[in-house]
Coordinates of N, CA and C in Angstrom, one line a residue:
Q1 N 3.3 252.4 77.2 CA 2.0 252.4 76.5 C 1.3 251.2 76.8
V2 N -0.1 251.3 76.9 CA -0.9 250.1 77.2 C -2.0 250.1 76.2
Q3 N -2.4 248.9 75.7 CA -3.5 248.7 74.8 C -4.7 248.2 75.6
L4 N -5.9 248.7 75.2 CA -7.1 248.3 75.9 C -8.1 247.8 74.9
V5 N -8.8 246.7 75.3 CA -9.8 246.1 74.4 C -11.0 245.8 75.3
E6 N -12.1 246.5 74.9 CA -13.4 246.3 75.6 C -14.2 245.2 74.9
S7 N -15.0 244.5 75.7 CA -16.0 243.5 75.2 C -17.1 243.4 76.1
G8 N -18.2 242.7 75.6 CA -19.3 242.4 76.5 C -20.6 243.2 76.2
G9 N -20.5 244.2 75.3 CA -21.6 245.0 75.0 C -22.7 244.2 74.3
G10 N -23.9 244.8 74.2 CA -24.9 244.2 73.4 C -26.3 244.9 73.6
L11 N -27.3 244.2 73.2 CA -28.7 244.7 73.3 C -29.4 244.0 74.5
V12 N -30.0 244.7 75.4 CA -30.6 244.2 76.6 C -31.9 245.0 76.8
Q13 N -32.8 244.3 77.5 CA -34.1 245.0 77.8 C -33.9 245.8 79.1
V14 N -34.8 246.8 79.3 CA -34.9 247.5 80.5 C -34.9 246.6 81.7
G15 N -34.1 246.9 82.7 CA -34.0 246.1 83.9 C -33.1 244.9 83.8
G16 N -32.5 244.7 82.6 CA -31.6 243.6 82.5 C -30.2 243.9 82.9
S17 N -29.3 243.0 82.7 CA -27.9 243.1 83.1 C -26.9 242.8 82.0
L18 N -25.8 243.4 82.1 CA -24.6 243.1 81.2 C -23.4 243.2 82.0
R19 N -22.3 242.5 81.5 CA -21.0 242.6 82.2 C -20.0 243.0 81.1
L20 N -19.4 244.1 81.2 CA -18.4 244.6 80.3 C -17.0 244.2 80.8
S21 N -16.1 243.9 79.9 CA -14.7 243.6 80.3 C -13.8 244.6 79.5
C22 N -12.7 244.9 80.1 CA -11.6 245.7 79.5 C -10.3 245.0 79.8
A23 N -9.7 244.5 78.7 CA -8.4 243.8 78.9 C -7.3 244.7 78.6
A24 N -6.4 244.9 79.5 CA -5.2 245.8 79.3 C -4.0 244.9 79.0
S25 N -3.1 245.5 78.2 CA -1.8 244.8 77.8 C -0.8 244.8 78.9
G26 N -1.0 245.6 80.0 CA -0.1 245.7 81.1 C -0.8 246.1 82.4
S27 N -0.1 246.0 83.5 CA -0.7 246.3 84.8 C -0.2 247.6 85.3
G28 N -0.7 248.0 86.5 CA -0.2 249.2 87.2 C -0.9 250.4 86.8
Y29 N -2.0 250.4 86.0 CA -2.7 251.6 85.6 C -4.0 251.8 86.3
A30 N -4.3 253.0 86.6 CA -5.6 253.3 87.0 C -6.6 253.2 85.8
L31 N -7.7 252.6 86.0 CA -8.6 252.3 84.9 C -10.0 252.9 85.2
G32 N -10.6 253.3 84.1 CA -11.9 253.9 84.2 C -12.9 253.5 83.1
W33 N -14.1 253.6 83.4 CA -15.2 253.4 82.4 C -15.8 254.7 82.1
F34 N -16.0 255.0 80.9 CA -16.7 256.2 80.4 C -17.7 255.7 79.4
R35 N -18.7 256.6 79.1 CA -19.7 256.3 78.0 C -20.0 257.5 77.2
Q36 N -20.4 257.3 76.0 CA -20.7 258.4 75.1 C -21.9 258.0 74.3
A37 N -23.0 258.8 74.4 CA -24.2 258.6 73.6 C -24.1 259.5 72.4
P38 N -24.9 259.2 71.4 CA -24.8 260.1 70.2 C -25.1 261.5 70.5
G39 N -24.3 262.4 70.0 CA -24.5 263.8 70.2 C -24.1 264.4 71.5
K40 N -23.6 263.5 72.4 CA -23.2 263.9 73.7 C -21.7 263.8 74.0
E41 N -21.2 264.4 75.0 CA -19.8 264.3 75.4 C -19.6 263.0 76.1
R42 N -18.3 262.6 76.1 CA -18.0 261.4 76.9 C -18.2 261.7 78.4
E43 N -18.8 260.7 79.0 CA -19.3 260.9 80.4 C -18.6 259.8 81.3
F44 N -18.2 260.3 82.5 CA -17.6 259.4 83.5 C -18.7 258.4 84.0
V45 N -18.2 257.2 84.2 CA -19.1 256.1 84.8 C -18.5 255.6 86.1
A46 N -17.2 255.2 86.1 CA -16.6 254.6 87.3 C -15.1 254.5 87.0
T47 N -14.4 254.6 88.1 CA -12.9 254.4 88.0 C -12.4 253.6 89.2
I48 N -11.3 252.9 89.0 CA -10.7 252.0 90.0 C -9.2 252.1 89.9
S49 N -8.6 252.2 91.1 CA -7.1 252.3 91.1 C -6.5 250.9 90.7
S50 N -5.2 250.9 90.4 CA -4.5 249.7 89.9 C -4.6 248.6 90.9
T51 N -4.7 248.8 92.2 CA -4.8 247.7 93.1 C -6.2 247.3 93.4
G52 N -7.1 248.2 93.0 CA -8.5 247.9 93.3 C -9.0 248.5 94.6
A53 N -8.1 249.2 95.3 CA -8.4 249.7 96.6 C -9.3 250.9 96.6
N54 N -9.2 251.7 95.6 CA -10.0 252.9 95.5 C -11.0 252.9 94.3
I55 N -12.2 253.2 94.5 CA -13.2 253.2 93.5 C -14.1 254.4 93.7
Y56 N -14.5 255.0 92.5 CA -15.5 256.1 92.5 C -16.5 255.7 91.4
Y57 N -17.8 256.2 91.7 CA -18.8 256.0 90.7 C -19.5 257.3 90.4
A58 N -20.0 257.4 89.2 CA -20.9 258.5 88.9 C -22.2 258.3 89.7
D59 N -22.9 259.4 90.1 CA -24.1 259.3 90.9 C -25.2 258.5 90.1
S60 N -25.2 258.7 88.7 CA -26.2 258.1 87.9 C -26.1 256.6 87.9
V61 N -25.0 256.0 88.2 CA -24.9 254.5 88.2 C -24.7 253.9 89.6
K62 N -24.5 254.7 90.6 CA -24.2 254.2 91.9 C -25.4 253.3 92.4
G63 N -25.0 252.1 92.9 CA -26.0 251.2 93.3 C -26.5 250.2 92.3
R64 N -26.2 250.5 91.0 CA -26.6 249.6 89.9 C -25.4 249.0 89.2
F65 N -24.3 249.7 89.1 CA -23.1 249.3 88.5 C -22.0 249.0 89.5
T66 N -21.2 247.9 89.2 CA -20.1 247.6 90.0 C -18.8 247.4 89.2
I67 N -17.8 248.2 89.5 CA -16.5 248.1 88.9 C -15.6 247.2 89.7
S68 N -14.8 246.4 89.0 CA -13.8 245.5 89.7 C -12.7 245.2 88.8
I69 N -11.6 244.6 89.4 CA -10.4 244.3 88.6 C -10.0 242.9 89.0
D70 N -9.4 242.1 88.1 CA -9.1 240.7 88.4 C -7.8 240.7 89.2
N71 N -7.4 239.5 89.6 CA -6.2 239.3 90.4 C -4.9 239.7 89.7
T72 N -4.9 239.6 88.4 CA -3.7 239.9 87.6 C -3.6 241.4 87.4
K73 N -4.6 242.2 87.8 CA -4.7 243.6 87.6 C -4.6 244.1 86.2
T74 N -5.0 243.2 85.3 CA -5.0 243.6 83.8 C -6.3 243.5 83.2
T75 N -7.3 243.0 83.9 CA -8.7 243.0 83.3 C -9.7 243.7 84.3
M76 N -10.4 244.6 83.8 CA -11.3 245.4 84.5 C -12.7 245.0 84.1
F77 N -13.7 245.0 85.0 CA -15.0 244.6 84.7 C -16.0 245.7 85.1
L78 N -17.1 245.7 84.4 CA -18.2 246.6 84.8 C -19.5 245.8 84.8
Q79 N -20.0 245.4 86.0 CA -21.2 244.7 86.1 C -22.4 245.7 86.1
M80 N -23.2 245.7 85.2 CA -24.3 246.6 85.0 C -25.6 246.0 85.2
N81 N -26.3 246.3 86.3 CA -27.6 245.8 86.6 C -28.7 246.9 86.5
S82 N -30.0 246.4 86.5 CA -31.1 247.4 86.5 C -30.9 248.4 85.4
L83 N -30.6 248.0 84.2 CA -30.2 248.9 83.1 C -31.5 249.7 82.7
K84 N -31.2 250.9 82.3 CA -32.2 251.9 81.9 C -31.9 252.3 80.4
P85 N -32.9 252.8 79.7 CA -32.7 253.3 78.4 C -31.6 254.4 78.3
E86 N -31.5 255.2 79.3 CA -30.5 256.3 79.4 C -29.1 255.8 79.6
D87 N -28.9 254.5 79.8 CA -27.6 253.9 79.9 C -27.1 253.5 78.5
T88 N -27.9 253.6 77.5 CA -27.5 253.3 76.1 C -26.4 254.3 75.7
A89 N -25.3 253.7 75.2 CA -24.1 254.5 74.8 C -23.0 253.5 74.4
V90 N -22.0 254.1 73.8 CA -20.7 253.3 73.6 C -19.9 253.5 74.9
Y91 N -19.5 252.3 75.4 CA -18.7 252.3 76.7 C -17.3 252.2 76.3
F92 N -16.5 253.0 76.9 CA -15.0 253.0 76.7 C -14.3 252.8 78.0
C93 N -13.2 252.1 77.9 CA -12.3 252.1 79.1 C -11.1 252.9 78.8
G94 N -10.6 253.6 79.8 CA -9.4 254.5 79.7 C -8.4 254.1 80.8
A95 N -7.2 254.4 80.5 CA -6.1 254.1 81.5 C -5.2 255.3 81.7
S96 N -4.8 255.4 83.0 CA -3.9 256.4 83.4 C -2.8 255.9 84.2
P97 N -1.5 256.3 83.9 CA -0.4 255.8 84.7 C -0.5 256.2 86.2
I98 N -1.3 257.2 86.5 CA -1.3 257.8 87.8 C -2.8 257.7 88.3
W99 N -3.0 257.3 89.6 CA -4.3 257.3 90.2 C -4.6 258.7 90.7
T100 N -5.6 259.3 90.2 CA -6.1 260.6 90.8 C -7.6 260.5 91.2
G101 N -8.2 259.4 90.7 CA -9.7 259.4 90.9 C -10.4 260.3 90.0
S102 N -9.7 260.8 89.0 CA -10.3 261.8 88.1 C -11.6 261.2 87.3
R103 N -12.5 262.1 87.2 CA -13.7 261.9 86.4 C -13.6 262.5 85.0
R104 N -12.5 263.1 84.7 CA -12.3 263.8 83.4 C -11.7 262.9 82.4
P105 N -12.3 262.8 81.2 CA -11.7 262.0 80.1 C -10.3 262.4 79.8
N106 N -10.0 263.7 79.8 CA -8.7 264.2 79.4 C -7.5 263.7 80.3
D107 N -7.9 263.2 81.5 CA -6.9 262.7 82.5 C -6.5 261.2 82.2
Y108 N -7.1 260.6 81.2 CA -6.8 259.2 80.9 C -6.1 259.2 79.6
R109 N -4.9 258.7 79.5 CA -4.0 258.8 78.4 C -4.4 257.8 77.3
Y110 N -4.8 256.6 77.7 CA -5.0 255.5 76.7 C -6.5 255.1 76.7
W111 N -6.9 254.7 75.5 CA -8.4 254.4 75.4 C -8.5 253.1 74.5
G112 N -9.6 252.4 74.8 CA -10.0 251.3 73.9 C -10.9 251.8 72.8
Q113 N -11.4 250.8 72.0 CA -12.2 251.2 70.9 C -13.7 251.4 71.2
G114 N -14.1 250.9 72.3 CA -15.4 251.0 72.8 C -16.3 249.8 72.5
T115 N -17.4 249.6 73.2 CA -18.3 248.6 73.0 C -19.7 249.1 73.2
Q116 N -20.6 248.8 72.3 CA -22.0 249.4 72.3 C -22.9 248.7 73.3
V117 N -23.5 249.5 74.1 CA -24.6 249.0 75.0 C -25.9 249.6 74.6
T118 N -26.9 248.8 74.3 CA -28.2 249.4 73.9 C -29.2 248.8 74.8
V119 N -30.0 249.6 75.5 CA -31.0 249.2 76.4 C -32.4 249.5 75.8
S120 N -33.2 248.5 75.5 CA -34.4 248.7 74.8 C -35.6 248.7 75.8
S121 N -36.6 249.6 75.5 CA -37.8 249.6 76.3 C -38.9 249.0 75.6

C-alpha cells in the first residue's frame, strides 16, 4: 500500500502557472494526475511510469502541462502553464503497481486527497 499527498494548488489568473506535487510513501509505482470539476467525472490529465521513461498526456493539456518525477521516484510534479478557466478542478494523484499507461481512474489503486486549482478570469 502507498499513501499519496498532493500539494501546490491555489488560485491563479488566466495564463498563469502552478506547480503541483504528489508525495508518495513508496517508490516503484506508476503515477498519474487526474482532475475533477464539480458535477463532472474524474478526468485523466497525465501519467508517468515509475522510472519516468514513459509519459502520456491528455490532449487538452498537451503543450501546457509537464509531468515529471524526482530522482527518488517518490515525488511527482505537474507543472501547469498557460492555465485556462476550464482547468479549474480538484487535482488528484493516483498510483498503480503496474505501468499500463492507462487513462482510466479505475486502473489506479491508490489516491491522494486532492488539491484545488482555481483559474480566474
